[in-house]
Coordinates of C-alpha atoms in Angstrom, one line a residue:
Chain A
M1 CA -1.1 130.9 -57.0
A2 CA -2.1 131.1 -53.3
T3 CA -5.2 133.2 -53.5
D4 CA -7.3 130.6 -51.5
F5 CA -4.7 130.6 -48.8
Y6 CA -4.6 134.5 -48.5
L7 CA -8.3 134.6 -48.3
A8 CA -8.3 132.0 -45.5
L9 CA -5.8 134.1 -43.6
E10 CA -7.7 137.3 -44.3
L11 CA -4.4 139.2 -44.8
D12 CA -6.0 141.8 -46.9
K13 CA -8.2 143.0 -44.1
V14 CA -5.6 144.1 -41.6
D15 CA -2.4 146.1 -41.4
L16 CA 0.3 143.7 -40.1
S17 CA 2.6 146.3 -38.7
G18 CA 3.5 145.5 -35.1
K19 CA 1.9 142.1 -35.4
V20 CA 3.3 138.6 -35.1
I21 CA 2.3 135.6 -37.3
S22 CA 3.2 132.3 -35.9
V23 CA 3.5 129.3 -38.1
V24 CA 3.5 126.0 -36.3
E25 CA 4.6 122.7 -37.9
R26 CA 3.1 119.7 -36.2
Q27 CA 4.1 116.1 -36.6
G28 CA 3.4 114.9 -40.1
G29 CA 3.1 118.4 -41.6
N30 CA 5.4 120.6 -43.6
A31 CA 4.9 124.4 -43.3
N32 CA 7.5 125.5 -45.8
F33 CA 4.8 126.5 -48.3
V34 CA 3.3 128.9 -45.7
I35 CA 6.6 130.7 -45.4
S36 CA 6.9 130.9 -49.2
A37 CA 3.3 132.1 -49.6
L38 CA 3.8 134.8 -46.9
M39 CA 7.1 135.8 -48.5
S40 CA 5.3 136.2 -51.8
H41 CA 2.5 138.2 -50.1
F42 CA 4.9 140.7 -48.5
I43 CA 6.9 141.1 -51.7
D44 CA 3.6 141.9 -53.6
N45 CA 2.8 144.5 -50.9
K46 CA 6.2 146.2 -51.3
T47 CA 7.3 145.1 -47.9
A48 CA 11.0 144.4 -47.6
I49 CA 12.0 141.1 -46.0
C50 CA 14.7 140.3 -43.5
L51 CA 15.0 136.6 -43.5
L52 CA 16.7 134.7 -40.7
S53 CA 17.4 131.3 -42.2
L54 CA 18.3 128.7 -39.7
H55 CA 17.0 125.8 -41.8
N56 CA 17.9 126.4 -45.4
T57 CA 20.3 128.3 -47.5
F58 CA 19.4 131.3 -49.6
G59 CA 19.6 129.1 -52.7
H60 CA 16.6 127.2 -51.5
Y61 CA 14.4 130.3 -51.1
R62 CA 15.6 131.6 -54.5
N63 CA 14.5 128.3 -56.2
V64 CA 11.1 128.3 -54.4
G65 CA 10.7 132.0 -55.2
M66 CA 11.1 131.2 -58.9
K67 CA 8.0 129.0 -58.7
F68 CA 6.0 131.8 -57.2
G69 CA 7.3 134.2 -59.9
K70 CA 9.6 136.1 -57.6
N71 CA 13.2 136.8 -58.3
L72 CA 14.8 136.9 -54.8
Q73 CA 18.3 137.4 -56.2
K74 CA 17.2 140.6 -58.0
L75 CA 15.4 141.8 -54.9
K76 CA 18.5 141.1 -52.9
E77 CA 20.6 143.2 -55.3
E78 CA 18.0 146.0 -55.2
G79 CA 18.2 146.1 -51.4
S80 CA 14.7 145.0 -50.5
F81 CA 15.6 141.4 -49.4
K82 CA 18.2 140.4 -46.8
C83 CA 19.0 136.9 -45.9
I84 CA 21.0 136.1 -42.7
E85 CA 22.2 132.6 -43.4
M86 CA 23.0 130.8 -40.2
L87 CA 24.1 127.6 -41.9
K88 CA 27.0 129.5 -43.5
T89 CA 27.7 131.4 -40.3
I90 CA 28.1 128.0 -38.4
E91 CA 30.3 126.7 -41.2
R92 CA 32.5 129.8 -40.8
S93 CA 32.7 129.4 -37.1
V94 CA 34.2 125.9 -37.7
S95 CA 36.5 126.8 -40.6
D96 CA 38.1 130.1 -39.7
R97 CA 36.2 131.3 -36.6
T98 CA 35.7 134.8 -38.0
T99 CA 32.1 135.2 -37.1
E100 CA 30.8 137.1 -34.1
I101 CA 27.7 134.8 -34.0
D102 CA 29.7 131.8 -32.8
F103 CA 27.1 129.2 -31.8
L104 CA 29.7 126.3 -31.6
F105 CA 32.3 128.0 -29.4
P106 CA 30.4 130.6 -27.4
G107 CA 32.9 130.5 -24.5
N108 CA 31.6 131.4 -21.0
Q109 CA 28.7 133.6 -22.2
K110 CA 26.3 131.1 -23.8
D111 CA 23.7 133.9 -24.5
M112 CA 26.3 135.9 -26.4
P113 CA 25.7 134.3 -29.9
L114 CA 21.9 134.8 -29.5
K115 CA 22.4 138.4 -28.5
N116 CA 24.7 139.0 -31.5
L117 CA 22.2 137.3 -33.7
F118 CA 19.5 139.6 -32.5
L119 CA 21.7 142.6 -32.9
T120 CA 22.4 141.5 -36.5
I121 CA 18.7 141.3 -37.2
K122 CA 18.1 144.7 -35.7
R123 CA 20.9 146.2 -37.7
E124 CA 19.7 144.7 -41.0
A125 CA 16.0 145.7 -40.3
E126 CA 17.0 149.2 -39.5
L127 CA 19.1 149.4 -42.7
L128 CA 16.1 148.1 -44.8
L129 CA 13.8 150.6 -43.2
Q130 CA 16.0 153.5 -44.4
T131 CA 15.0 152.7 -48.0
Q132 CA 11.8 150.7 -47.6
K133 CA 8.4 151.6 -46.4
S134 CA 7.9 148.5 -44.2
V135 CA 9.8 145.4 -43.2
C136 CA 8.9 141.9 -42.3
I137 CA 11.3 139.9 -40.1
L138 CA 10.9 136.2 -41.0
V139 CA 12.4 133.5 -38.9
D140 CA 12.7 130.0 -40.4
D141 CA 12.9 128.0 -38.2
L142 CA 13.1 129.1 -34.6
S143 CA 13.0 125.5 -33.2
D144 CA 16.4 124.9 -34.8
L145 CA 17.9 126.9 -31.9
F146 CA 17.1 123.9 -29.7
C147 CA 19.5 121.9 -31.9
L148 CA 22.2 124.4 -30.9
G149 CA 21.7 123.6 -27.3
Y150 CA 19.4 126.4 -26.2
S151 CA 16.6 126.0 -23.7
S152 CA 13.0 127.1 -24.2
S153 CA 13.5 130.1 -21.9
Q154 CA 16.5 131.3 -24.0
V155 CA 14.6 130.8 -27.2
L156 CA 11.6 132.6 -25.8
S157 CA 13.9 135.5 -24.7
F158 CA 15.3 135.7 -28.2
Y159 CA 11.7 135.8 -29.5
Q160 CA 10.7 138.5 -27.1
Y161 CA 13.6 140.6 -28.3
C162 CA 12.4 140.2 -31.9
R163 CA 8.9 141.2 -30.7
S164 CA 10.2 144.3 -28.9
L165 CA 12.1 145.2 -32.1
I166 CA 8.9 145.3 -34.2
F167 CA 7.2 147.5 -31.6
D168 CA 10.3 149.8 -31.6
L169 CA 10.8 150.2 -35.3
K170 CA 7.1 150.7 -36.4
S171 CA 6.0 149.5 -39.8
C172 CA 7.6 146.2 -39.0
S173 CA 6.0 142.7 -38.7
L174 CA 7.3 139.3 -37.5
V175 CA 6.7 135.9 -38.9
V176 CA 8.0 132.9 -36.9
L177 CA 8.1 129.3 -37.9
C178 CA 8.6 126.7 -35.3
H179 CA 7.8 123.0 -35.0
S180 CA 6.7 120.9 -32.2
T181 CA 5.8 117.3 -31.2
D182 CA 3.6 116.2 -28.4
E183 CA 6.5 114.4 -26.7
D184 CA 8.9 117.3 -26.6
I185 CA 7.9 119.5 -23.7
E186 CA 10.5 122.2 -24.5
S187 CA 9.2 122.8 -28.0
M188 CA 5.5 122.6 -26.8
L189 CA 6.2 125.3 -24.2
T190 CA 7.9 127.5 -26.8
V191 CA 5.2 127.1 -29.3
T192 CA 2.5 127.9 -26.7
G193 CA 4.5 131.0 -25.6
I194 CA 4.7 132.2 -29.2
C195 CA 1.0 131.5 -29.9
H196 CA 0.0 133.4 -26.8
T197 CA 1.5 136.6 -28.2
S198 CA 0.8 136.2 -31.9
Y199 CA -2.0 137.9 -33.8
L200 CA -2.5 135.0 -36.2
S201 CA -1.3 131.4 -35.8
V202 CA -1.2 129.0 -38.6
E203 CA -0.8 125.4 -37.7
V204 CA 0.1 122.8 -40.3
C205 CA -0.3 119.1 -39.6
G206 CA -0.8 115.9 -41.5
L207 CA -4.0 114.0 -41.9
N208 CA -5.0 111.8 -39.0
T209 CA -6.0 109.1 -41.3
G210 CA -2.6 108.8 -43.1
I211 CA -1.5 110.0 -46.5
S212 CA -3.8 111.0 -49.4
G213 CA -3.1 111.9 -53.0
D214 CA -5.9 114.5 -53.0
V215 CA -5.2 116.2 -49.7
S216 CA -1.7 117.2 -48.6
G217 CA -2.6 118.1 -45.0
V218 CA -4.6 120.2 -42.5
I219 CA -4.3 123.9 -41.7
N220 CA -5.7 125.3 -38.5
I221 CA -5.9 129.1 -38.5
G222 CA -6.3 130.7 -35.1
K223 CA -7.2 134.3 -34.5
R224 CA -8.4 136.4 -31.5
D225 CA -11.7 138.1 -31.5
E226 CA -12.7 141.3 -29.6
A227 CA -13.4 139.3 -26.4
N228 CA -9.9 137.7 -26.6
S229 CA -11.3 134.3 -27.5
R230 CA -9.4 132.3 -30.0
I231 CA -11.4 131.4 -33.2
R232 CA -10.1 128.4 -35.0
N233 CA -10.8 127.6 -38.6
T234 CA -9.8 124.2 -40.1
Y235 CA -9.0 123.8 -43.7
H236 CA -7.5 121.1 -45.9
F237 CA -4.9 121.9 -48.4
K238 CA -3.4 120.5 -51.6
L239 CA 0.1 121.5 -52.8
E240 CA 0.5 121.6 -56.5
E241 CA 3.5 122.5 -58.6
K242 CA 2.9 126.3 -58.6
R243 CA -0.3 126.5 -56.6
I244 CA -1.7 126.0 -53.1
R245 CA -5.3 124.9 -53.0
V246 CA -7.2 125.5 -49.7
F247 CA -10.7 124.2 -49.1
P248 CA -13.0 123.2 -46.3
P249 CA -12.6 119.5 -45.1
G250 CA -14.5 117.2 -47.4
A251 CA -14.6 119.7 -50.3
S252 CA -11.5 118.6 -52.1
P253 CA -11.7 119.6 -55.8
A254 CA -10.8 116.0 -56.7
L255 CA -14.2 114.9 -55.4
F256 CA -16.2 117.0 -57.9
Chain B
M1 CA -6.0 135.4 -13.1
L2 CA -5.7 132.3 -15.1
H3 CA -6.0 132.2 -18.9
T4 CA -5.2 129.8 -21.7
L5 CA -4.4 130.0 -25.4
E6 CA -8.1 129.5 -26.2
Q7 CA -9.3 132.3 -24.0
G8 CA -7.1 135.3 -23.2
G9 CA -7.5 137.4 -20.1
A10 CA -5.6 140.5 -21.1
N11 CA -8.8 142.6 -21.5
L12 CA -10.0 141.7 -18.1
L13 CA -6.6 142.5 -16.6
K14 CA -6.8 146.0 -18.2
A15 CA -10.3 146.4 -16.8
I16 CA -9.1 145.6 -13.3
I17 CA -6.2 148.1 -13.7
Q18 CA -8.8 150.7 -14.8
S19 CA -10.9 150.0 -11.7
Y20 CA -8.0 150.8 -9.4
V21 CA -7.1 153.9 -11.4
D22 CA -10.7 155.2 -11.2
K23 CA -10.7 154.6 -7.5
K24 CA -7.5 156.8 -7.2
I25 CA -5.4 153.9 -6.0
E26 CA -1.8 154.0 -7.0
V27 CA -1.0 151.3 -9.5
H28 CA 2.4 149.9 -10.7
V29 CA 2.2 147.9 -13.9
A30 CA 5.2 145.6 -14.5
C31 CA 5.2 144.8 -18.2
F32 CA 7.0 141.5 -19.0
E33 CA 5.0 140.2 -21.9
L34 CA 3.2 143.1 -23.4
P35 CA 4.7 146.5 -24.4
V36 CA 3.9 149.4 -22.1
S37 CA 2.0 151.1 -24.9
S38 CA -0.6 148.3 -24.9
F39 CA -1.6 149.4 -21.4
K40 CA -1.0 153.1 -21.7
D41 CA -3.1 153.4 -24.8
V42 CA -6.2 151.9 -23.2
I43 CA -6.1 152.9 -19.6
R44 CA -7.9 156.2 -19.0
T45 CA -6.2 158.5 -16.4
S46 CA -7.2 161.7 -14.8
P47 CA -4.8 164.4 -13.4
D48 CA -5.1 162.9 -9.9
S49 CA -4.6 159.3 -10.8
V50 CA -1.2 157.6 -10.3
V51 CA -0.1 154.9 -12.6
H52 CA 3.5 153.9 -13.0
Y53 CA 4.6 151.6 -15.8
H54 CA 7.8 149.5 -15.5
D55 CA 9.1 148.2 -18.8
F56 CA 10.6 144.7 -18.5
F57 CA 9.5 143.9 -22.0
T58 CA 12.0 145.8 -24.2
D59 CA 15.3 144.8 -22.7
H60 CA 14.9 142.2 -20.0
L61 CA 18.3 140.6 -20.5
G62 CA 20.2 143.8 -21.1
W63 CA 21.1 142.9 -24.7
L64 CA 20.4 146.5 -25.8
E65 CA 22.5 147.7 -22.9
K66 CA 19.6 149.7 -21.6
K67 CA 19.4 147.5 -18.5
S68 CA 21.4 144.6 -17.2
D69 CA 19.8 141.3 -16.0
K70 CA 20.7 142.3 -12.4
E71 CA 19.1 145.7 -12.9
V72 CA 15.8 144.0 -14.0
K73 CA 15.8 142.0 -10.8
D74 CA 16.6 145.1 -8.8
S75 CA 13.8 147.0 -10.5
L76 CA 11.3 144.5 -9.2
E77 CA 12.7 145.0 -5.7
S78 CA 12.6 148.8 -6.2
I79 CA 8.9 148.7 -6.9
E80 CA 8.4 147.6 -3.3
E81 CA 10.5 150.4 -2.0
N82 CA 8.0 152.9 -3.3
K83 CA 7.3 155.9 -1.2
S84 CA 3.6 155.4 -1.3
D85 CA 2.0 153.6 1.6
N86 CA -0.5 151.5 -0.3
F87 CA -0.4 150.6 -3.9
V88 CA -1.4 147.8 -6.3
L89 CA 1.1 145.8 -8.2
V90 CA 0.0 144.4 -11.6
I91 CA 2.3 141.9 -13.4
D92 CA 1.1 141.3 -16.9
S93 CA 2.5 137.7 -17.2
I94 CA 3.9 135.7 -14.3
A95 CA 4.7 132.9 -16.7
S96 CA 7.5 135.0 -18.3
L97 CA 8.9 135.6 -14.8
I98 CA 8.7 131.9 -14.0
I99 CA 10.5 131.0 -17.2
N100 CA 13.2 133.6 -16.7
F101 CA 13.8 133.4 -13.0
G102 CA 12.3 130.0 -11.9
S103 CA 9.1 129.3 -9.9
G104 CA 10.9 129.2 -6.5
S105 CA 12.3 132.7 -6.9
V106 CA 9.0 134.1 -8.1
Y107 CA 7.1 132.4 -5.3
K108 CA 9.5 134.0 -2.7
R109 CA 9.1 137.4 -4.3
L110 CA 5.3 137.3 -4.4
H111 CA 5.2 136.0 -0.8
R112 CA 7.4 139.0 0.2
F113 CA 4.9 141.3 -1.4
L114 CA 2.1 139.8 0.6
M115 CA 3.7 140.1 4.0
P116 CA 2.0 142.5 6.5
E117 CA 5.0 145.0 6.4
S118 CA 4.8 145.2 2.6
K119 CA 3.4 148.4 1.1
V120 CA 1.7 146.4 -1.6
Q121 CA -2.0 146.3 -1.1
H122 CA -2.9 143.8 -3.8
V123 CA -0.9 141.9 -6.4
V124 CA -2.8 141.2 -9.6
T125 CA -1.1 138.8 -12.1
L126 CA -2.0 137.1 -15.3
L127 CA -0.9 133.5 -15.5
H128 CA -0.7 131.3 -18.6
K129 CA -2.0 128.0 -17.3
D130 CA -0.7 126.1 -20.4
M131 CA 2.9 127.4 -20.0
I132 CA 3.7 126.2 -16.6
E133 CA 3.8 122.9 -14.7
D134 CA 0.9 121.8 -12.5
F135 CA 3.0 122.1 -9.3
E136 CA 4.0 125.7 -10.2
F137 CA 0.4 126.6 -10.8
D138 CA -0.6 125.0 -7.4
D139 CA 2.2 127.1 -5.7
I140 CA 1.1 130.4 -7.1
S141 CA -2.7 129.7 -6.7
H142 CA -2.0 128.8 -3.0
L143 CA -0.8 132.4 -2.5
A144 CA -3.8 134.0 -4.2
S145 CA -6.9 135.0 -2.2
T146 CA -9.0 135.3 -5.4
V147 CA -8.5 133.3 -8.6
L148 CA -10.2 134.3 -11.8
R149 CA -10.2 131.6 -14.4
V150 CA -11.3 132.6 -17.8
E151 CA -12.7 130.0 -20.2
P152 CA -13.8 130.2 -23.8
P153 CA -17.5 130.6 -24.6
T154 CA -19.7 127.5 -24.3
E155 CA -23.0 126.8 -26.1
R156 CA -24.9 127.9 -23.1
S157 CA -23.0 131.1 -22.4
H158 CA -24.5 132.9 -25.4
G159 CA -21.2 133.1 -27.1
R160 CA -19.5 135.0 -24.3
P161 CA -16.4 133.9 -22.4
L162 CA -16.7 132.7 -18.9
C163 CA -15.0 133.8 -15.8
F164 CA -14.9 131.4 -12.8
V165 CA -14.3 133.2 -9.6
T166 CA -12.9 131.4 -6.6
H167 CA -12.4 133.6 -3.5
K168 CA -11.0 132.5 -0.2
T169 CA -12.3 134.7 2.7
N170 CA -10.2 135.4 5.8
K171 CA -12.3 133.0 7.8
G172 CA -11.4 130.2 5.4
K173 CA -14.7 130.1 3.5
V174 CA -14.4 129.5 -0.2
L175 CA -16.8 131.2 -2.5
R176 CA -17.3 130.1 -6.1
E177 CA -19.2 132.0 -8.8
V178 CA -19.3 132.0 -12.6
Y179 CA -19.6 135.1 -14.7
Y180 CA -19.5 135.8 -18.3
F181 CA -17.9 138.9 -19.7
N182 CA -17.5 140.7 -23.0
S183 CA -15.9 143.8 -24.5
H184 CA -16.8 145.7 -27.5
G185 CA -14.4 147.5 -29.8
Q186 CA -11.4 149.1 -28.3
F187 CA -11.2 148.3 -24.6
V188 CA -12.6 151.4 -22.9
A189 CA -13.0 149.7 -19.6
N190 CA -16.1 150.5 -17.7
L191 CA -15.0 149.0 -14.6
D192 CA -18.3 148.7 -12.9
Y193 CA -18.0 145.0 -13.4
N194 CA -14.8 144.9 -11.5
Y195 CA -16.1 147.3 -8.9
A196 CA -19.0 145.1 -8.3
L197 CA -16.8 142.0 -8.2
Y198 CA -14.4 143.6 -5.9
I199 CA -16.8 145.2 -3.5
E200 CA -19.1 142.2 -3.3
I201 CA -16.2 139.9 -2.6
K202 CA -15.0 142.2 0.2
K203 CA -18.5 141.7 1.7
N204 CA -18.0 137.9 1.3
K205 CA -20.8 137.9 -1.2
V206 CA -20.9 137.9 -5.0
E207 CA -24.2 139.2 -6.2
H208 CA -25.9 139.8 -9.5
Y209 CA -24.6 142.7 -11.4
S210 CA -26.5 144.2 -14.3
V211 CA -25.3 145.6 -17.6
D212 CA -24.3 149.2 -17.9
A213 CA -25.8 151.6 -20.3
C214 CA -22.7 151.9 -22.6
N215 CA -22.2 148.1 -22.9
K216 CA -18.5 148.7 -23.0
L217 CA -17.8 146.0 -20.6
W218 CA -20.5 144.2 -18.8
S219 CA -21.2 141.1 -16.9
E220 CA -23.9 139.2 -15.3
P221 CA -24.0 136.0 -13.3
F222 CA -23.9 132.9 -15.5
K223 CA -27.2 131.1 -15.6
E224 CA -28.0 127.9 -17.3
S225 CA -30.2 128.6 -20.3
A226 CA -33.8 127.4 -20.0
P227 CA -34.5 124.4 -22.3
S228 CA -35.8 125.7 -25.5
K229 CA -39.6 125.3 -26.2
P230 CA -40.6 123.3 -29.2
V231 CA -41.3 125.7 -32.0
K232 CA -44.4 125.2 -34.0
P233 CA -43.3 124.2 -37.5
V234 CA -44.0 126.9 -40.1
D235 CA -45.7 125.9 -43.3
V236 CA -43.2 127.2 -45.9
M237 CA -45.6 126.4 -48.8
A238 CA -48.4 128.6 -47.4
D239 CA -47.4 131.6 -49.5
V240 CA -46.4 129.6 -52.6
T241 CA -49.7 127.7 -53.3
T242 CA -53.4 128.1 -52.7
F243 CA -53.7 124.3 -52.1
R244 CA -53.6 123.1 -48.5
L245 CA -50.9 120.5 -48.3
T246 CA -51.2 119.6 -44.6
L247 CA -53.8 117.9 -42.5
E248 CA -55.5 119.2 -39.4
D249 CA -55.8 117.0 -36.3
K250 CA -59.4 116.1 -37.0
E251 CA -58.6 115.1 -40.6
K252 CA -55.7 112.9 -39.4
E253 CA -58.1 111.2 -37.0
A254 CA -60.7 110.6 -39.7
R255 CA -58.0 109.2 -42.0
S256 CA -56.9 106.8 -39.3
Q257 CA -60.5 105.5 -38.8
L258 CA -61.0 104.9 -42.5
V259 CA -61.2 101.2 -43.4
L260 CA -59.7 100.5 -46.7
P261 CA -62.0 98.3 -49.0
Y262 CA -59.3 95.6 -49.6
L263 CA -58.7 94.9 -45.8
R264 CA -60.6 92.2 -44.0
N265 CA -63.7 93.7 -42.3
E266 CA -65.6 91.0 -40.3
A267 CA -68.9 93.0 -40.1
A268 CA -69.0 93.9 -43.8
S269 CA -68.0 90.4 -45.0
E270 CA -70.9 88.8 -43.1
N271 CA -73.5 91.1 -44.6
S272 CA -72.3 91.0 -48.2
G273 CA -73.3 88.1 -50.4
G274 CA -70.8 88.3 -53.3
G275 CA -67.1 87.4 -53.4
V276 CA -64.4 89.8 -52.1
I277 CA -60.7 90.1 -52.3
H278 CA -58.8 90.4 -49.0
Y279 CA -55.2 91.4 -48.6
V280 CA -53.4 90.0 -45.6
P281 CA -49.9 91.3 -45.1
D282 CA -47.4 88.5 -44.2
E283 CA -44.4 88.9 -41.9
G284 CA -42.0 90.0 -44.6
D285 CA -44.3 92.7 -46.0
D286 CA -43.2 96.2 -45.7
W287 CA -46.3 97.7 -44.3
D288 CA -46.1 101.4 -43.7
E289 CA -48.9 103.4 -42.1
E290 CA -47.3 106.8 -42.9
D291 CA -47.6 108.8 -46.0
P292 CA -44.8 107.6 -48.3
D293 CA -44.4 111.2 -49.7
N294 CA -44.2 112.8 -46.3
D295 CA -40.4 113.2 -46.5
L296 CA -40.5 115.0 -49.8
N297 CA -40.1 118.8 -49.7
I298 CA -42.9 119.6 -52.1

């Protein structure tokens, strides 16, 4: 399914507890498949998932999970998957204003919804850890907070709280998806800040030369070595119906 | 200390902290970006060493109701009100401070630490160059007497990261040196590197420093690699066959002097009586002196 991708990330070689994986979506790229593949990896490794969904509803992940052979609805009922759906929370804040995470009408304290959102994640992660061995907090997509009017410093503060949570709870890891464009300084700053503190960064972008039927895009995988230097490996990938093919540039299976 | 996404400087910062700890200087570490444990786990202490850790990482905005935003600011002030006469303040990321409090506020705070009446002996900070504006970087570097800029390895640094040192002496002289550094395994900082760097800079001189026996952390002045000498090609077929497939210099010379029978030879044509065939290559002929099979890997 995504064996090539897992090998490229070298996820089998390291314990991800207390570590951050950043997934960056550059212009022309779509990193949804990275989130789906990581989700599948964590489920296979008996790690519970606390998903903060700012971009899609639970139904989207359930449908994608089916393609990977994972029944997220069942996992949710069993208590090893939790989805915090911000789209529904925002809808509630408009219709009946019964939510404590009120992004649209925050009142005087603009940080309050972010604080409540973090406290919700903390509560859910702690609940999951009572029954599960390890938990992964997955944020999809952090950059959507910009659309709600937050600045890069507020978004980075929220991210720092999520980081401090995984150090506090032990057996907890964090996956953050964010997107950026070269023109948007706020998003660039946020992405740089996140990449500085992440153990592994996966950058997905389109091909410089345009669109190809044989190659869906480019993945840059960045890791730090012992001397704190960042090692970057570049791969091409091809998305298929139920499979992700990852190969070195110029080695597309379509050529052979 | 400046670092970027491509080359982190956290290991070097920990090494500098260790150098102060080993010299029994009181150190206060303000953790804004990294958890306290990331320093505590690697810094070696002895009973008479004094290291204080200040956690601004866990709850810097007071969301967990451990500390309020104001308390965080007050805590920074309270570090300065320490009872000790001389101590070193280490800030793990000044970019976090700039993002949260603004560059102006951070500049004022740092400037206060550097005033003669301040008890702070040195301030050591890590600065993400790619997370701040150029003018913010200029402001902060203007305050610094020594700037260490770490850069990723280059082809000529033998795979080791580089550290560019710029030191401003009291008399206004600017010293520039380039070092490379490395760490092996878990960072058990042998701070001889930083001792050397520190002591020599105090003497307004940065000298060569050799590698220590443990190789835990070591450094030496960056030198341009000597141009590589041409290596004599190895005959890979020597062990495979008993035939000699190459020519020696003498044989090559003899081959070049050989006159092929179908080429025009004035002396020979005058003496011979019978008819001969001469081949004269025209302009479009592809005449090649070299062995046509030379490029084949036989």
